[in-house]
Amino acid sequence: MENCLCNITTASPEETIAAGERLALRLRPGSVVALRGGLGVGKTYFTKGIARGLGVREEVTSPTYTIIAEYQGNLPFYHIDAYRLEGDEDFSSLGAEELLYGSGVSVIEWSERIPQSIPKDALIVEITLQEQNQRLITLRNMPQ
Ligand SMILES: Nc1ncnc2c1ncn2[C@@H]1O[C@H](COP(=O)(O)OP(=O)(O)OP(=O)(O)O)[C@@H](O)[C@H]1O
Ligand SMILES: [Mg+2]
């Protein structure tokens, strides 16, 4: 796959959390992680791991109507869930784009819903269902 940084297969939610924690070591102020993958593939578990790796003590959850949840770890941490957004304009109207260019770390679930809003230097993480509880997690840079 083009621009592929690595592939990992996890076999449980805990392993997906651990993968997120490892990725967090590579994140810096302003990093954006754009998650892709269908319903229930494990995006929120992966996000929990990133948050943990960034020193967020509060539990990251996925409340139905919250689009942006802000946490504080070693850095500000923004968990964005674009599932209920109509598209990029909807995202802009929340004034959320500027968060992505600030000094926090942002993780976006359903990033495919807001393609124009994803910064060019974002890290794309695609999660796909494999057999049983296995998930394939693929990291890559945005195609330039
Ligand atoms: N290897 C795995 N990694 C992550 N989750 C797994 C794994 N195996 C099974 N699961 C299950 O898959 C589900 C993943 O839920 P999660 O909320 O993280 O998905 P999601 O992609 O955020 O869903 P949504 O599209 O609703 O936002 C959980 O029920 C979890 O127990
Ligand atoms: Mg989720």
PDB file of C-alpha atoms and ligand atoms in Angstrom:
ATOM      1  CA  MET A   1       0.000   0.000   0.000  1.00  0.00           C
ATOM      2  CA  GLU A   2       1.202   3.492  -0.853  1.00  0.00           C
ATOM      3  CA  ASN A   3       2.790   5.502   1.966  1.00  0.00           C
ATOM      4  CA  CYS A   4       2.257   2.629   4.351  1.00  0.00           C
ATOM      5  CA  LEU A   5       4.045   3.004   7.674  1.00  0.00           C
ATOM      6  CA  CYS A   6       2.977  -0.238   9.282  1.00  0.00           C
ATOM      7  CA  ASN A   7       0.331  -2.890   9.636  1.00  0.00           C
ATOM      8  CA  ILE A   8      -0.613  -4.439  12.944  1.00  0.00           C
ATOM      9  CA  THR A   9      -3.149  -7.138  13.673  1.00  0.00           C
ATOM     10  CA  THR A  10      -4.797  -7.130  17.086  1.00  0.00           C
ATOM     11  CA  ALA A  11      -6.836  -9.954  18.576  1.00  0.00           C
ATOM     12  CA  SER A  12      -8.744  -8.177  21.356  1.00  0.00           C
ATOM     13  CA  PRO A  13      -9.899  -4.693  22.401  1.00  0.00           C
ATOM     14  CA  GLU A  14      -7.019  -4.613  24.911  1.00  0.00           C
ATOM     15  CA  GLU A  15      -4.505  -5.188  22.130  1.00  0.00           C
ATOM     16  CA  THR A  16      -6.098  -2.384  20.122  1.00  0.00           C
ATOM     17  CA  ILE A  17      -5.762  -0.079  23.134  1.00  0.00           C
ATOM     18  CA  ALA A  18      -2.107  -1.098  23.427  1.00  0.00           C
ATOM     19  CA  ALA A  19      -1.565  -0.300  19.730  1.00  0.00           C
ATOM     20  CA  GLY A  20      -3.042   3.166  20.289  1.00  0.00           C
ATOM     21  CA  GLU A  21      -0.738   3.670  23.261  1.00  0.00           C
ATOM     22  CA  ARG A  22       2.277   2.823  21.134  1.00  0.00           C
ATOM     23  CA  LEU A  23       1.206   5.229  18.420  1.00  0.00           C
ATOM     24  CA  ALA A  24       0.868   7.982  21.029  1.00  0.00           C
ATOM     25  CA  LEU A  25       4.639   7.864  21.559  1.00  0.00           C
ATOM     26  CA  ARG A  26       5.039   9.213  18.032  1.00  0.00           C
ATOM     27  CA  LEU A  27       2.543  12.050  18.336  1.00  0.00           C
ATOM     28  CA  ARG A  28       3.488  15.682  18.858  1.00  0.00           C
ATOM     29  CA  PRO A  29       1.622  18.949  19.520  1.00  0.00           C
ATOM     30  CA  GLY A  30      -0.620  19.495  16.507  1.00  0.00           C
ATOM     31  CA  SER A  31      -0.684  15.839  15.395  1.00  0.00           C
ATOM     32  CA  VAL A  32      -3.933  14.707  13.793  1.00  0.00           C
ATOM     33  CA  VAL A  33      -4.912  11.047  13.571  1.00  0.00           C
ATOM     34  CA  ALA A  34      -7.701  10.400  11.062  1.00  0.00           C
ATOM     35  CA  LEU A  35      -9.439   7.094  11.768  1.00  0.00           C
ATOM     36  CA  ARG A  36     -11.289   5.180   9.086  1.00  0.00           C
ATOM     37  CA  GLY A  37     -13.307   2.003   9.229  1.00  0.00           C
ATOM     38  CA  GLY A  38     -16.932   0.948   9.488  1.00  0.00           C
ATOM     39  CA  LEU A  39     -19.264   0.646  12.442  1.00  0.00           C
ATOM     40  CA  GLY A  40     -17.829  -1.038  15.477  1.00  0.00           C
ATOM     41  CA  VAL A  41     -14.392  -1.846  14.076  1.00  0.00           C
ATOM     42  CA  GLY A  42     -12.580  -0.529  17.144  1.00  0.00           C
ATOM     43  CA  LYS A  43     -11.941   3.161  16.486  1.00  0.00           C
ATOM     44  CA  THR A  44     -12.974   4.170  19.985  1.00  0.00           C
ATOM     45  CA  TYR A  45     -10.796   1.482  21.591  1.00  0.00           C
ATOM     46  CA  PHE A  46      -7.842   2.676  19.562  1.00  0.00           C
ATOM     47  CA  THR A  47      -8.625   6.259  20.649  1.00  0.00           C
ATOM     48  CA  LYS A  48      -8.718   5.156  24.300  1.00  0.00           C
ATOM     49  CA  GLY A  49      -5.184   3.844  23.850  1.00  0.00           C
ATOM     50  CA  ILE A  50      -3.906   7.050  22.281  1.00  0.00           C
ATOM     51  CA  ALA A  51      -5.443   9.046  25.128  1.00  0.00           C
ATOM     52  CA  ARG A  52      -3.855   6.771  27.700  1.00  0.00           C
ATOM     53  CA  GLY A  53      -0.501   7.053  25.961  1.00  0.00           C
ATOM     54  CA  LEU A  54      -0.780  10.836  26.123  1.00  0.00           C
ATOM     55  CA  GLY A  55      -1.394  10.757  29.850  1.00  0.00           C
ATOM     56  CA  VAL A  56      -5.141  11.368  29.829  1.00  0.00           C
ATOM     57  CA  ARG A  57      -6.463   9.858  33.061  1.00  0.00           C
ATOM     58  CA  GLU A  58     -10.145  10.353  32.389  1.00  0.00           C
ATOM     59  CA  GLU A  59     -11.804   7.522  30.529  1.00  0.00           C
ATOM     60  CA  VAL A  60     -12.463   8.302  26.881  1.00  0.00           C
ATOM     61  CA  THR A  61     -15.980   7.274  25.955  1.00  0.00           C
ATOM     62  CA  SER A  62     -18.215   7.678  22.949  1.00  0.00           C
ATOM     63  CA  PRO A  63     -21.378   9.493  23.988  1.00  0.00           C
ATOM     64  CA  THR A  64     -23.928   9.426  21.184  1.00  0.00           C
ATOM     65  CA  TYR A  65     -24.354  13.137  20.585  1.00  0.00           C
ATOM     66  CA  THR A  66     -20.952  14.494  21.445  1.00  0.00           C
ATOM     67  CA  ILE A  67     -19.026  15.527  18.364  1.00  0.00           C
ATOM     68  CA  ILE A  68     -15.981  16.956  20.141  1.00  0.00           C
ATOM     69  CA  ALA A  69     -14.764  15.876  23.545  1.00  0.00           C
ATOM     70  CA  GLU A  70     -11.773  17.628  25.049  1.00  0.00           C
ATOM     71  CA  TYR A  71      -9.424  16.015  27.543  1.00  0.00           C
ATOM     72  CA  GLN A  72      -6.220  17.112  29.162  1.00  0.00           C
ATOM     73  CA  GLY A  73      -3.186  14.868  29.245  1.00  0.00           C
ATOM     74  CA  ASN A  74       0.417  15.898  28.658  1.00  0.00           C
ATOM     75  CA  LEU A  75      -1.181  17.893  25.844  1.00  0.00           C
ATOM     76  CA  PRO A  76      -4.751  18.939  25.116  1.00  0.00           C
ATOM     77  CA  PHE A  77      -6.449  15.943  23.534  1.00  0.00           C
ATOM     78  CA  TYR A  78      -9.474  16.255  21.234  1.00  0.00           C
ATOM     79  CA  HIS A  79     -11.637  13.260  20.417  1.00  0.00           C
ATOM     80  CA  ILE A  80     -13.787  14.121  17.425  1.00  0.00           C
ATOM     81  CA  ASP A  81     -16.519  11.831  16.172  1.00  0.00           C
ATOM     82  CA  ALA A  82     -17.727  12.904  12.717  1.00  0.00           C
ATOM     83  CA  TYR A  83     -20.348  10.163  12.430  1.00  0.00           C
ATOM     84  CA  ARG A  84     -23.259  12.571  12.861  1.00  0.00           C
ATOM     85  CA  LEU A  85     -21.867  15.320  10.672  1.00  0.00           C
ATOM     86  CA  GLU A  86     -23.253  15.887   7.188  1.00  0.00           C
ATOM     87  CA  GLY A  87     -19.851  16.839   5.844  1.00  0.00           C
ATOM     88  CA  ASP A  88     -17.037  19.364   5.834  1.00  0.00           C
ATOM     89  CA  GLU A  89     -19.290  22.422   6.056  1.00  0.00           C
ATOM     90  CA  ASP A  90     -20.977  21.014   9.086  1.00  0.00           C
ATOM     91  CA  PHE A  91     -17.570  20.523  10.690  1.00  0.00           C
ATOM     92  CA  SER A  92     -16.486  24.089   9.835  1.00  0.00           C
ATOM     93  CA  SER A  93     -19.684  25.496  11.269  1.00  0.00           C
ATOM     94  CA  LEU A  94     -18.721  24.016  14.634  1.00  0.00           C
ATOM     95  CA  GLY A  95     -15.550  26.092  14.465  1.00  0.00           C
ATOM     96  CA  ALA A  96     -13.689  22.843  14.942  1.00  0.00           C
ATOM     97  CA  GLU A  97     -11.107  23.159  12.181  1.00  0.00           C
ATOM     98  CA  GLU A  98      -8.928  25.448  14.223  1.00  0.00           C
ATOM     99  CA  LEU A  99      -8.532  22.759  16.876  1.00  0.00           C
ATOM    100  CA  LEU A 100      -6.735  20.652  14.298  1.00  0.00           C
ATOM    101  CA  TYR A 101      -4.125  23.349  13.783  1.00  0.00           C
ATOM    102  CA  GLY A 102      -3.537  24.119  17.448  1.00  0.00           C
ATOM    103  CA  SER A 103      -1.073  22.567  19.862  1.00  0.00           C
ATOM    104  CA  GLY A 104      -3.196  19.650  20.976  1.00  0.00           C
ATOM    105  CA  VAL A 105      -3.484  16.143  19.539  1.00  0.00           C
ATOM    106  CA  SER A 106      -6.694  15.340  17.652  1.00  0.00           C
ATOM    107  CA  VAL A 107      -8.158  11.947  16.847  1.00  0.00           C
ATOM    108  CA  ILE A 108     -11.073  11.885  14.399  1.00  0.00           C
ATOM    109  CA  GLU A 109     -13.450   8.946  14.123  1.00  0.00           C
ATOM    110  CA  TRP A 110     -15.309   8.691  10.802  1.00  0.00           C
ATOM    111  CA  SER A 111     -12.760  11.037   9.229  1.00  0.00           C
ATOM    112  CA  GLU A 112     -13.967   9.923   5.789  1.00  0.00           C
ATOM    113  CA  ARG A 113     -17.082  12.053   6.403  1.00  0.00           C
ATOM    114  CA  ILE A 114     -15.044  15.274   6.458  1.00  0.00           C
ATOM    115  CA  PRO A 115     -12.331  14.626   3.855  1.00  0.00           C
ATOM    116  CA  GLN A 116     -11.579  18.266   3.057  1.00  0.00           C
ATOM    117  CA  SER A 117     -11.098  19.122   6.725  1.00  0.00           C
ATOM    118  CA  ILE A 118      -8.305  16.630   7.322  1.00  0.00           C
ATOM    119  CA  PRO A 119      -4.908  18.379   7.396  1.00  0.00           C
ATOM    120  CA  LYS A 120      -2.415  17.285   4.773  1.00  0.00           C
ATOM    121  CA  ASP A 121       0.034  16.033   7.357  1.00  0.00           C
ATOM    122  CA  ALA A 122      -2.499  13.875   9.198  1.00  0.00           C
ATOM    123  CA  LEU A 123      -1.778  10.253   9.918  1.00  0.00           C
ATOM    124  CA  ILE A 124      -4.410   7.968   8.434  1.00  0.00           C
ATOM    125  CA  VAL A 125      -5.302   4.907  10.470  1.00  0.00           C
ATOM    126  CA  GLU A 126      -7.579   2.411   8.802  1.00  0.00           C
ATOM    127  CA  ILE A 127      -9.073  -0.398  10.845  1.00  0.00           C
ATOM    128  CA  THR A 128     -10.616  -3.395   9.132  1.00  0.00           C
ATOM    129  CA  LEU A 129     -12.392  -6.444  10.449  1.00  0.00           C
ATOM    130  CA  GLN A 130     -10.594  -9.725  10.040  1.00  0.00           C
ATOM    131  CA  GLU A 131     -11.833 -13.052  11.258  1.00  0.00           C
ATOM    132  CA  GLN A 132     -13.396 -13.226  14.740  1.00  0.00           C
ATOM    133  CA  ASN A 133     -11.933 -10.561  17.016  1.00  0.00           C
ATOM    134  CA  GLN A 134      -9.011  -9.714  14.813  1.00  0.00           C
ATOM    135  CA  ARG A 135      -8.567  -6.239  13.471  1.00  0.00           C
ATOM    136  CA  LEU A 136      -6.048  -5.094  10.899  1.00  0.00           C
ATOM    137  CA  ILE A 137      -4.747  -1.616  11.723  1.00  0.00           C
ATOM    138  CA  THR A 138      -2.933   0.187   8.916  1.00  0.00           C
ATOM    139  CA  LEU A 139      -1.046   3.450   9.392  1.00  0.00           C
ATOM    140  CA  ARG A 140      -0.150   5.713   6.538  1.00  0.00           C
ATOM    141  CA  ASN A 141       0.481   9.325   5.635  1.00  0.00           C
ATOM    142  CA  MET A 142      -2.017  11.292   3.578  1.00  0.00           C
ATOM    143  CA  PRO A 143      -1.324  10.893  -0.114  1.00  0.00           C
ATOM    144  CA  GLN A 144       0.302  14.172  -1.173  1.00  0.00           C
TER     145      GLN A 144
HETATM  146  N1  LIG B   1      -9.305  -6.609  18.223  1.00  0.00           N
HETATM  147  C1  LIG B   1     -10.296  -5.777  18.599  1.00  0.00           C
HETATM  148  N2  LIG B   1     -10.048  -4.451  18.720  1.00  0.00           N
HETATM  149  C2  LIG B   1     -11.038  -3.589  19.064  1.00  0.00           C
HETATM  150  N3  LIG B   1     -12.310  -3.940  19.305  1.00  0.00           N
HETATM  151  C3  LIG B   1     -12.604  -5.256  19.213  1.00  0.00           C
HETATM  152  C4  LIG B   1     -11.617  -6.221  18.867  1.00  0.00           C
HETATM  153  N4  LIG B   1     -12.217  -7.430  18.837  1.00  0.00           N
HETATM  154  C5  LIG B   1     -13.499  -7.222  19.160  1.00  0.00           C
HETATM  155  N5  LIG B   1     -13.749  -5.934  19.395  1.00  0.00           N
HETATM  156  C6  LIG B   1     -15.077  -5.376  19.709  1.00  0.00           C
HETATM  157  O1  LIG B   1     -15.416  -4.475  18.663  1.00  0.00           O
HETATM  158  C7  LIG B   1     -16.112  -3.358  19.205  1.00  0.00           C
HETATM  159  C8  LIG B   1     -15.338  -2.092  18.898  1.00  0.00           C
HETATM  160  O2  LIG B   1     -16.017  -1.010  19.452  1.00  0.00           O
HETATM  161  P1  LIG B   1     -15.609   0.492  19.240  1.00  0.00           P
HETATM  162  O3  LIG B   1     -16.645   1.289  19.956  1.00  0.00           O
HETATM  163  O4  LIG B   1     -14.183   0.733  19.574  1.00  0.00           O
HETATM  164  O5  LIG B   1     -15.791   0.633  17.650  1.00  0.00           O
HETATM  165  P2  LIG B   1     -15.929   1.960  16.803  1.00  0.00           P
HETATM  166  O6  LIG B   1     -15.217   1.716  15.528  1.00  0.00           O
HETATM  167  O7  LIG B   1     -15.537   3.137  17.612  1.00  0.00           O
HETATM  168  O8  LIG B   1     -17.506   2.006  16.554  1.00  0.00           O
HETATM  169  P3  LIG B   1     -18.419   3.212  16.013  1.00  0.00           P
HETATM  170  O9  LIG B   1     -18.421   3.064  14.537  1.00  0.00           O
HETATM  171  O10 LIG B   1     -19.751   2.940  16.617  1.00  0.00           O
HETATM  172  O11 LIG B   1     -17.794   4.499  16.487  1.00  0.00           O
HETATM  173  C9  LIG B   1     -16.266  -3.601  20.697  1.00  0.00           C
HETATM  174  O12 LIG B   1     -17.506  -4.215  20.917  1.00  0.00           O
HETATM  175  C10 LIG B   1     -15.122  -4.580  20.985  1.00  0.00           C
HETATM  176  O13 LIG B   1     -15.378  -5.420  22.081  1.00  0.00           O
HETATM  177 MG    MG B   2     -16.548   4.924  18.049  1.00  0.00          MG
END
